[in-house]
PDB file of C-alpha atoms in Angstrom:
ATOM      1  CA  MET A  89      19.139 -12.672   5.292  1.00 35.00           C
ATOM      2  CA  GLY A  90      19.643 -10.015   7.392  1.00 43.00           C
ATOM      3  CA  ASP A  91      20.859  -9.550  10.919  1.00 46.00           C
ATOM      4  CA  GLU A  92      17.256  -7.938  11.960  1.00 48.00           C
ATOM      5  CA  THR A  93      15.965 -11.189  10.146  1.00 49.00           C
ATOM      6  CA  ILE A  94      17.818 -13.402  12.262  1.00 50.00           C
ATOM      7  CA  ILE A  95      17.352 -11.356  15.772  1.00 59.00           C
ATOM      8  CA  LEU A  96      13.817 -10.579  15.872  1.00 69.00           C
ATOM      9  CA  PRO A  97      12.421 -14.040  16.165  1.00 77.00           C
ATOM     10  CA  PHE A  98      14.283 -14.640  19.366  1.00 87.00           C
ATOM     11  CA  LEU A  99      13.165 -11.542  20.798  1.00 91.00           C
ATOM     12  CA  SER A 100       9.460 -12.784  20.522  1.00 89.00           C
ATOM     13  CA  GLN A 101       9.899 -15.850  21.925  1.00 90.00           C
ATOM     14  CA  ALA A 102      11.972 -14.309  25.133  1.00 92.00           C
ATOM     15  CA  TYR A 103       8.761 -12.441  25.405  1.00 93.00           C
ATOM     16  CA  ASP A 104       7.006 -15.395  24.999  1.00 91.00           C
ATOM     17  CA  ARG A 105       8.473 -17.090  27.281  1.00 93.00           C
ATOM     18  CA  TYR A 106       8.430 -14.147  29.752  1.00 93.00           C
ATOM     19  CA  LEU A 107       4.861 -13.478  29.452  1.00 92.00           C
ATOM     20  CA  ASP A 108       4.555 -17.278  30.572  1.00 92.00           C
ATOM     21  CA  GLY A 109       6.804 -17.403  33.925  1.00 87.00           C
ATOM     22  CA  GLN A 110       6.966 -13.505  34.543  1.00 87.00           C
ATOM     23  CA  ASP A 111      10.796 -14.284  35.217  1.00 91.00           C
ATOM     24  CA  ALA A 112      12.198 -10.733  34.475  1.00 92.00           C
ATOM     25  CA  ALA A 113      15.479 -12.218  35.551  1.00 93.00           C
ATOM     26  CA  ALA A 114      15.766 -15.013  32.535  1.00 93.00           C
ATOM     27  CA  PHE A 115      14.120 -12.350  30.246  1.00 93.00           C
ATOM     28  CA  ILE A 116      17.176 -10.187  31.056  1.00 93.00           C
ATOM     29  CA  ARG A 117      19.913 -12.313  30.517  1.00 93.00           C
ATOM     30  CA  GLU A 118      18.296 -13.650  27.288  1.00 93.00           C
ATOM     31  CA  VAL A 119      17.910  -9.884  26.156  1.00 94.00           C
ATOM     32  CA  SER A 120      21.354  -8.945  26.741  1.00 93.00           C
ATOM     33  CA  ARG A 121      22.954 -11.497  25.500  1.00 93.00           C
ATOM     34  CA  VAL A 122      21.829 -10.712  22.446  1.00 91.00           C
ATOM     35  CA  TYR A 123      21.065  -6.867  22.304  1.00 94.00           C
ATOM     36  CA  THR A 124      22.337  -3.782  22.104  1.00 94.00           C
ATOM     37  CA  GLN A 125      20.651  -0.466  23.535  1.00 95.00           C
ATOM     38  CA  GLY A 126      20.591   0.466  20.183  1.00 95.00           C
ATOM     39  CA  THR A 127      19.360  -2.151  18.936  1.00 94.00           C
ATOM     40  CA  LEU A 128      16.539  -2.215  21.275  1.00 96.00           C
ATOM     41  CA  GLN A 129      15.172   1.392  20.389  1.00 96.00           C
ATOM     42  CA  ARG A 130      15.308   0.776  17.297  1.00 95.00           C
ATOM     43  CA  LEU A 131      13.855  -2.418  17.631  1.00 95.00           C
ATOM     44  CA  ALA A 132      10.781  -0.075  19.677  1.00 96.00           C
ATOM     45  CA  GLU A 133      10.322   1.637  16.570  1.00 95.00           C
ATOM     46  CA  HIS A 134       9.197  -2.095  14.350  1.00 94.00           C
ATOM     47  CA  ASP A 135       5.910  -2.156  12.857  1.00 93.00           C
ATOM     48  CA  LEU A 136       4.769  -4.869  14.353  1.00 92.00           C
ATOM     49  CA  ALA A 137       3.511  -3.820  17.259  1.00 94.00           C
ATOM     50  CA  ARG A 138       4.695  -7.476  19.395  1.00 93.00           C
ATOM     51  CA  ILE A 139       8.153  -6.503  18.821  1.00 94.00           C
ATOM     52  CA  ARG A 140       7.625  -2.954  19.920  1.00 96.00           C
ATOM     53  CA  ARG A 141       6.209  -4.244  23.437  1.00 96.00           C
ATOM     54  CA  ALA A 142       9.223  -6.838  23.849  1.00 96.00           C
ATOM     55  CA  ALA A 143      11.632  -3.869  22.334  1.00 97.00           C
ATOM     56  CA  VAL A 144      10.248  -1.443  25.139  1.00 98.00           C
ATOM     57  CA  LEU A 145       9.621  -3.852  27.777  1.00 97.00           C
ATOM     58  CA  ALA A 146      13.411  -4.331  27.646  1.00 97.00           C
ATOM     59  CA  LEU A 147      14.239  -1.199  27.658  1.00 98.00           C
ATOM     60  CA  GLY A 148      12.497  -0.807  30.345  1.00 97.00           C
ATOM     61  CA  PHE A 149      14.631  -3.542  32.315  1.00 96.00           C
ATOM     62  CA  LEU A 150      17.923  -2.128  30.950  1.00 95.00           C
ATOM     63  CA  GLY A 151      17.980   0.318  29.599  1.00 95.00           C
ATOM     64  CA  ASP A 152      19.861   3.879  30.332  1.00 95.00           C
ATOM     65  CA  TYR A 153      18.691   7.215  30.534  1.00 95.00           C
ATOM     66  CA  GLU A 154      19.702   7.184  26.620  1.00 96.00           C
ATOM     67  CA  ALA A 155      16.526   5.306  26.577  1.00 97.00           C
ATOM     68  CA  ASN A 156      14.602   8.200  27.167  1.00 98.00           C
ATOM     69  CA  ALA A 157      13.520   9.779  24.111  1.00 97.00           C
ATOM     70  CA  THR A 158      12.837   6.013  22.475  1.00 98.00           C
ATOM     71  CA  LEU A 159      10.369   5.709  25.575  1.00 98.00           C
ATOM     72  CA  GLY A 160       9.061   9.100  25.721  1.00 98.00           C
ATOM     73  CA  LYS A 161       7.509   8.640  21.624  1.00 98.00           C
ATOM     74  CA  ALA A 162       6.766   4.730  22.641  1.00 98.00           C
ATOM     75  CA  LEU A 163       4.144   7.081  24.970  1.00 98.00           C
ATOM     76  CA  GLN A 164       2.937   8.384  21.526  1.00 96.00           C
ATOM     77  CA  ASP A 165       2.227   4.686  19.936  1.00 98.00           C
ATOM     78  CA  GLU A 166      -1.280   3.270  18.520  1.00 97.00           C
ATOM     79  CA  ASP A 167      -1.118   0.143  20.750  1.00 97.00           C
ATOM     80  CA  ARG A 168      -2.133   0.876  24.151  1.00 97.00           C
ATOM     81  CA  LEU A 169      -0.178  -1.967  26.247  1.00 97.00           C
ATOM     82  CA  VAL A 170       3.097  -0.329  23.961  1.00 98.00           C
ATOM     83  CA  ARG A 171       2.056   2.767  25.868  1.00 98.00           C
ATOM     84  CA  THR A 172       1.900   0.900  29.163  1.00 97.00           C
ATOM     85  CA  ILE A 173       4.865  -1.072  29.078  1.00 97.00           C
ATOM     86  CA  ALA A 174       6.709   2.377  28.188  1.00 98.00           C
ATOM     87  CA  GLU A 175       5.302   4.287  30.633  1.00 98.00           C
ATOM     88  CA  HIS A 176       6.753   1.628  33.244  1.00 97.00           C
ATOM     89  CA  GLY A 177       9.750   1.325  32.379  1.00 97.00           C
ATOM     90  CA  ILE A 178      10.907   5.044  31.183  1.00 98.00           C
ATOM     91  CA  ARG A 179      10.190   5.998  34.797  1.00 97.00           C
ATOM     92  CA  LYS A 180      12.808   3.403  35.694  1.00 97.00           C
ATOM     93  CA  VAL A 181      14.889   5.312  33.133  1.00 97.00           C
ATOM     94  CA  TRP A 182      14.690   8.454  34.497  1.00 98.00           C
ATOM     95  CA  THR A 183      16.364   7.283  37.544  1.00 97.00           C
ATOM     96  CA  ARG A 184      19.418   5.396  35.185  1.00 96.00           C
ATOM     97  CA  VAL A 185      21.658   9.026  35.523  1.00 96.00           C
ATOM     98  CA  GLY A 186      24.726  10.123  36.858  1.00 95.00           C
ATOM     99  CA  ASN A 187      27.150   8.102  38.347  1.00 97.00           C
ATOM    100  CA  ALA A 188      26.813   5.437  41.101  1.00 96.00           C
ATOM    101  CA  ARG A 189      27.056   7.358  43.578  1.00 97.00           C
ATOM    102  CA  GLN A 190      24.823  10.078  42.473  1.00 98.00           C
ATOM    103  CA  ARG A 191      22.143   7.303  41.117  1.00 97.00           C
ATOM    104  CA  ARG A 192      22.067   5.519  45.032  1.00 97.00           C
ATOM    105  CA  THR A 193      21.334   9.469  46.157  1.00 98.00           C
ATOM    106  CA  LEU A 194      19.175   9.813  43.875  1.00 98.00           C
ATOM    107  CA  ALA A 195      17.435   6.571  45.313  1.00 98.00           C
ATOM    108  CA  VAL A 196      18.050   8.010  48.599  1.00 98.00           C
ATOM    109  CA  ILE A 197      15.797  10.960  48.077  1.00 98.00           C
ATOM    110  CA  ILE A 198      12.762   8.860  46.286  1.00 98.00           C
ATOM    111  CA  ARG A 199      12.748   6.637  49.895  1.00 98.00           C
ATOM    112  CA  LEU A 200      12.738   9.343  52.058  1.00 98.00           C
ATOM    113  CA  ASN A 201       9.627  10.763  49.556  1.00 98.00           C
ATOM    114  CA  GLU A 202       8.212   7.484  49.536  1.00 98.00           C
ATOM    115  CA  SER A 203       8.234   7.354  54.118  1.00 98.00           C
ATOM    116  CA  GLN A 204       6.794  11.422  53.753  1.00 98.00           C
ATOM    117  CA  ARG A 205      10.482  12.281  55.141  1.00 98.00           C
ATOM    118  CA  PHE A 206      10.309  15.579  52.816  1.00 98.00           C
ATOM    119  CA  GLU A 207      12.641  18.107  55.052  1.00 98.00           C
ATOM    120  CA  ALA A 208      15.318  15.357  54.691  1.00 98.00           C
ATOM    121  CA  ALA A 209      14.564  14.594  51.100  1.00 98.00           C
ATOM    122  CA  ILE A 210      14.959  18.432  50.173  1.00 98.00           C
ATOM    123  CA  ARG A 211      18.485  18.200  51.879  1.00 98.00           C
ATOM    124  CA  ARG A 212      19.939  15.732  50.267  1.00 98.00           C
ATOM    125  CA  ALA A 213      18.058  16.618  46.901  1.00 98.00           C
ATOM    126  CA  ASN A 214      19.989  19.902  46.943  1.00 98.00           C
ATOM    127  CA  GLU A 215      23.660  18.115  48.240  1.00 98.00           C
ATOM    128  CA  LEU A 216      22.729  15.896  44.776  1.00 98.00           C
ATOM    129  CA  LEU A 217      21.519  19.446  42.318  1.00 98.00           C
ATOM    130  CA  ARG A 218      24.993  21.182  44.182  1.00 97.00           C
ATOM    131  CA  ASP A 219      26.467  18.383  42.123  1.00 96.00           C
ATOM    132  CA  ALA A 220      24.825  17.375  39.659  1.00 97.00           C
ATOM    133  CA  ASP A 221      22.115  20.068  38.289  1.00 97.00           C
ATOM    134  CA  TRP A 222      21.670  18.116  35.488  1.00 98.00           C
ATOM    135  CA  ILE A 223      19.323  15.137  36.756  1.00 98.00           C
ATOM    136  CA  ALA A 224      16.447  15.443  35.839  1.00 98.00           C
ATOM    137  CA  GLU A 225      14.525  13.453  38.682  1.00 98.00           C
ATOM    138  CA  ALA A 226      16.684  15.132  40.978  1.00 98.00           C
ATOM    139  CA  TRP A 227      14.443  18.258  40.760  1.00 98.00           C
ATOM    140  CA  ASN A 228      11.391  15.751  40.071  1.00 98.00           C
ATOM    141  CA  GLN A 229      11.954  14.541  43.322  1.00 98.00           C
ATOM    142  CA  ARG A 230      12.118  17.787  45.248  1.00 98.00           C
ATOM    143  CA  ALA A 231       9.464  19.198  43.765  1.00 98.00           C
ATOM    144  CA  ILE A 232       7.745  16.658  45.141  1.00 98.00           C
ATOM    145  CA  ALA A 233       8.929  17.211  48.768  1.00 98.00           C
ATOM    146  CA  HIS A 234       8.763  21.040  48.407  1.00 98.00           C
ATOM    147  CA  PHE A 235       4.666  20.006  47.605  1.00 98.00           C
ATOM    148  CA  SER A 236       3.460  18.031  49.511  1.00 98.00           C
ATOM    149  CA  LEU A 237       4.896  20.681  52.603  1.00 98.00           C
ATOM    150  CA  LYS A 238       3.116  22.816  50.235  1.00 98.00           C
ATOM    151  CA  HIS A 239       6.150  25.270  48.570  1.00 98.00           C
ATOM    152  CA  TYR A 240       4.475  25.558  46.204  1.00 98.00           C
ATOM    153  CA  ASP A 241       6.228  28.022  44.048  1.00 98.00           C
ATOM    154  CA  ASP A 242       9.378  26.243  45.542  1.00 98.00           C
ATOM    155  CA  ALA A 243       7.690  23.117  43.655  1.00 98.00           C
ATOM    156  CA  ILE A 244       6.294  24.959  40.050  1.00 98.00           C
ATOM    157  CA  HIS A 245      10.205  25.759  39.963  1.00 98.00           C
ATOM    158  CA  ASP A 246      11.484  22.838  40.701  1.00 98.00           C
ATOM    159  CA  CYS A 247       8.661  20.873  37.805  1.00 98.00           C
ATOM    160  CA  ARG A 248      10.064  23.358  35.261  1.00 98.00           C
ATOM    161  CA  GLN A 249      13.889  23.115  35.813  1.00 98.00           C
ATOM    162  CA  ALA A 250      13.080  18.792  34.916  1.00 98.00           C
ATOM    163  CA  LEU A 251      10.949  19.973  32.080  1.00 98.00           C
ATOM    164  CA  GLU A 252      13.870  21.553  31.056  1.00 98.00           C
ATOM    165  CA  ILE A 253      16.462  19.132  31.426  1.00 98.00           C
ATOM    166  CA  ASN A 254      13.884  16.002  29.993  1.00 98.00           C
ATOM    167  CA  PRO A 255      11.598  17.472  28.007  1.00 98.00           C
ATOM    168  CA  TYR A 256       9.576  13.995  28.393  1.00 98.00           C
ATOM    169  CA  HIS A 257       8.983  14.172  32.110  1.00 98.00           C
ATOM    170  CA  PHE A 258       5.235  14.337  32.018  1.00 98.00           C
ATOM    171  CA  ALA A 259       4.834  13.661  35.949  1.00 98.00           C
ATOM    172  CA  ALA A 260       6.842  16.626  36.384  1.00 98.00           C
ATOM    173  CA  ALA A 261       4.071  18.800  33.910  1.00 98.00           C
ATOM    174  CA  ALA A 262       1.279  17.062  36.367  1.00 98.00           C
ATOM    175  CA  GLY A 263       3.205  18.132  39.331  1.00 98.00           C
ATOM    176  CA  MET A 264       3.590  21.419  37.664  1.00 98.00           C
ATOM    177  CA  GLY A 265      -0.417  21.577  37.165  1.00 98.00           C
ATOM    178  CA  GLN A 266      -1.158  21.050  40.728  1.00 98.00           C
ATOM    179  CA  ALA A 267       0.838  23.193  42.251  1.00 98.00           C
ATOM    180  CA  TYR A 268      -0.534  26.149  39.878  1.00 98.00           C
ATOM    181  CA  LEU A 269      -4.143  24.206  41.193  1.00 97.00           C
ATOM    182  CA  GLU A 270      -3.196  25.254  44.452  1.00 97.00           C
ATOM    183  CA  ARG A 271      -2.124  29.006  43.972  1.00 97.00           C
ATOM    184  CA  GLY A 272      -4.841  29.324  42.554  1.00 96.00           C
ATOM    185  CA  ASN A 273      -3.738  29.456  38.938  1.00 97.00           C
ATOM    186  CA  PRO A 274      -6.165  27.495  36.464  1.00 96.00           C
ATOM    187  CA  ILE A 275      -4.899  28.690  33.274  1.00 96.00           C
ATOM    188  CA  ALA A 276      -1.387  28.192  34.273  1.00 97.00           C
ATOM    189  CA  ALA A 277      -2.821  24.691  35.757  1.00 98.00           C
ATOM    190  CA  LEU A 278      -4.696  23.517  32.363  1.00 97.00           C
ATOM    191  CA  GLU A 279      -1.622  24.411  30.390  1.00 97.00           C
ATOM    192  CA  SER A 280       0.753  22.366  32.524  1.00 98.00           C
ATOM    193  CA  PHE A 281      -1.761  19.184  32.908  1.00 98.00           C
ATOM    194  CA  ARG A 282      -2.616  19.869  29.087  1.00 98.00           C
ATOM    195  CA  ARG A 283       1.494  19.144  28.506  1.00 98.00           C
ATOM    196  CA  ALA A 284       1.918  16.526  30.662  1.00 98.00           C
ATOM    197  CA  LEU A 285      -1.821  14.803  28.235  1.00 97.00           C
ATOM    198  CA  ARG A 286       0.320  15.835  25.095  1.00 97.00           C
ATOM    199  CA  LEU A 287       3.403  13.355  26.776  1.00 98.00           C
ATOM    200  CA  ASN A 288       1.598  10.705  28.244  1.00 98.00           C
ATOM    201  CA  PRO A 289      -2.122  10.737  26.602  1.00 97.00           C
ATOM    202  CA  ASP A 290      -3.065   7.670  29.278  1.00 97.00           C
ATOM    203  CA  LEU A 291      -2.580  10.097  32.403  1.00 97.00           C
ATOM    204  CA  GLU A 292      -6.785  10.203  32.803  1.00 96.00           C
ATOM    205  CA  ALA A 293      -6.482  11.773  36.074  1.00 96.00           C
ATOM    206  CA  VAL A 294      -4.481  15.089  34.040  1.00 97.00           C
ATOM    207  CA  ARG A 295      -7.370  14.420  31.222  1.00 97.00           C
ATOM    208  CA  VAL A 296     -10.027  14.867  34.236  1.00 96.00           C
ATOM    209  CA  GLN A 297      -7.991  17.693  35.509  1.00 96.00           C
ATOM    210  CA  VAL A 298      -8.164  19.438  31.878  1.00 97.00           C
ATOM    211  CA  ALA A 299     -11.995  18.653  31.458  1.00 96.00           C
ATOM    212  CA  ARG A 300     -12.873  20.141  34.957  1.00 94.00           C
ATOM    213  CA  LEU A 301     -10.678  23.004  34.482  1.00 96.00           C
ATOM    214  CA  THR A 302     -11.371  24.060  30.942  1.00 94.00           C
ATOM    215  CA  ARG A 303     -15.129  23.940  32.199  1.00 92.00           C
ATOM    216  CA  LEU A 304     -14.821  26.233  35.103  1.00 88.00           C
ATOM    217  CA  ILE A 305     -12.575  28.696  32.720  1.00 89.00           C
ATOM    218  CA  GLY A 306     -15.098  28.758  30.308  1.00 79.00           C
ATOM    219  CA  GLU A 307     -17.847  29.474  32.394  1.00 64.00           C
ATOM    220  CA  LYS A 308     -16.206  32.357  33.195  1.00 57.00           C
TER     221      LYS A 308
END
């Protein structure tokens, strides 16, 4: 009997307990005692959808940026619940990059954007990017601030940088599409929205934009 035969029932049982009680802390404790991130990444491609759901959920709670590609692929899963869990999880993983100080700064930038303090967000993002220009989410968060201040060319540039570093960043692709729309470039917007949809097929608002722009461009 192989190790996987032994550990699979435990993951399934931990997932059942989580579904029953929604106790994320207990689920994290149980899973982290038994599984490494590498094992969870392998289980995220298991034949059984239930195991994939549990593994992807665990990666969303526990995984660092090394889980990005696994969760990015899970966005394409045939099981809709796996895709939904993966979308929530990958957004968290995007922020778990860099050292402790860099992560804290990124968290500050996100909070500044959420509180609509966009100029302050840009200043802090500039500082972080001077220190660590390989953090894709820092580029994405600066793009959000630039877009909100109607700096559309800057937003497009930052979205492009985020995607260059993290090719699974569907939010940056969608944001770039919105910025292109504001710049009056529906063809580039459509290309960006299609890219976002290829990465994450469940972006329904983006799907609506793709359909609308396809009709618009076809009518010209």
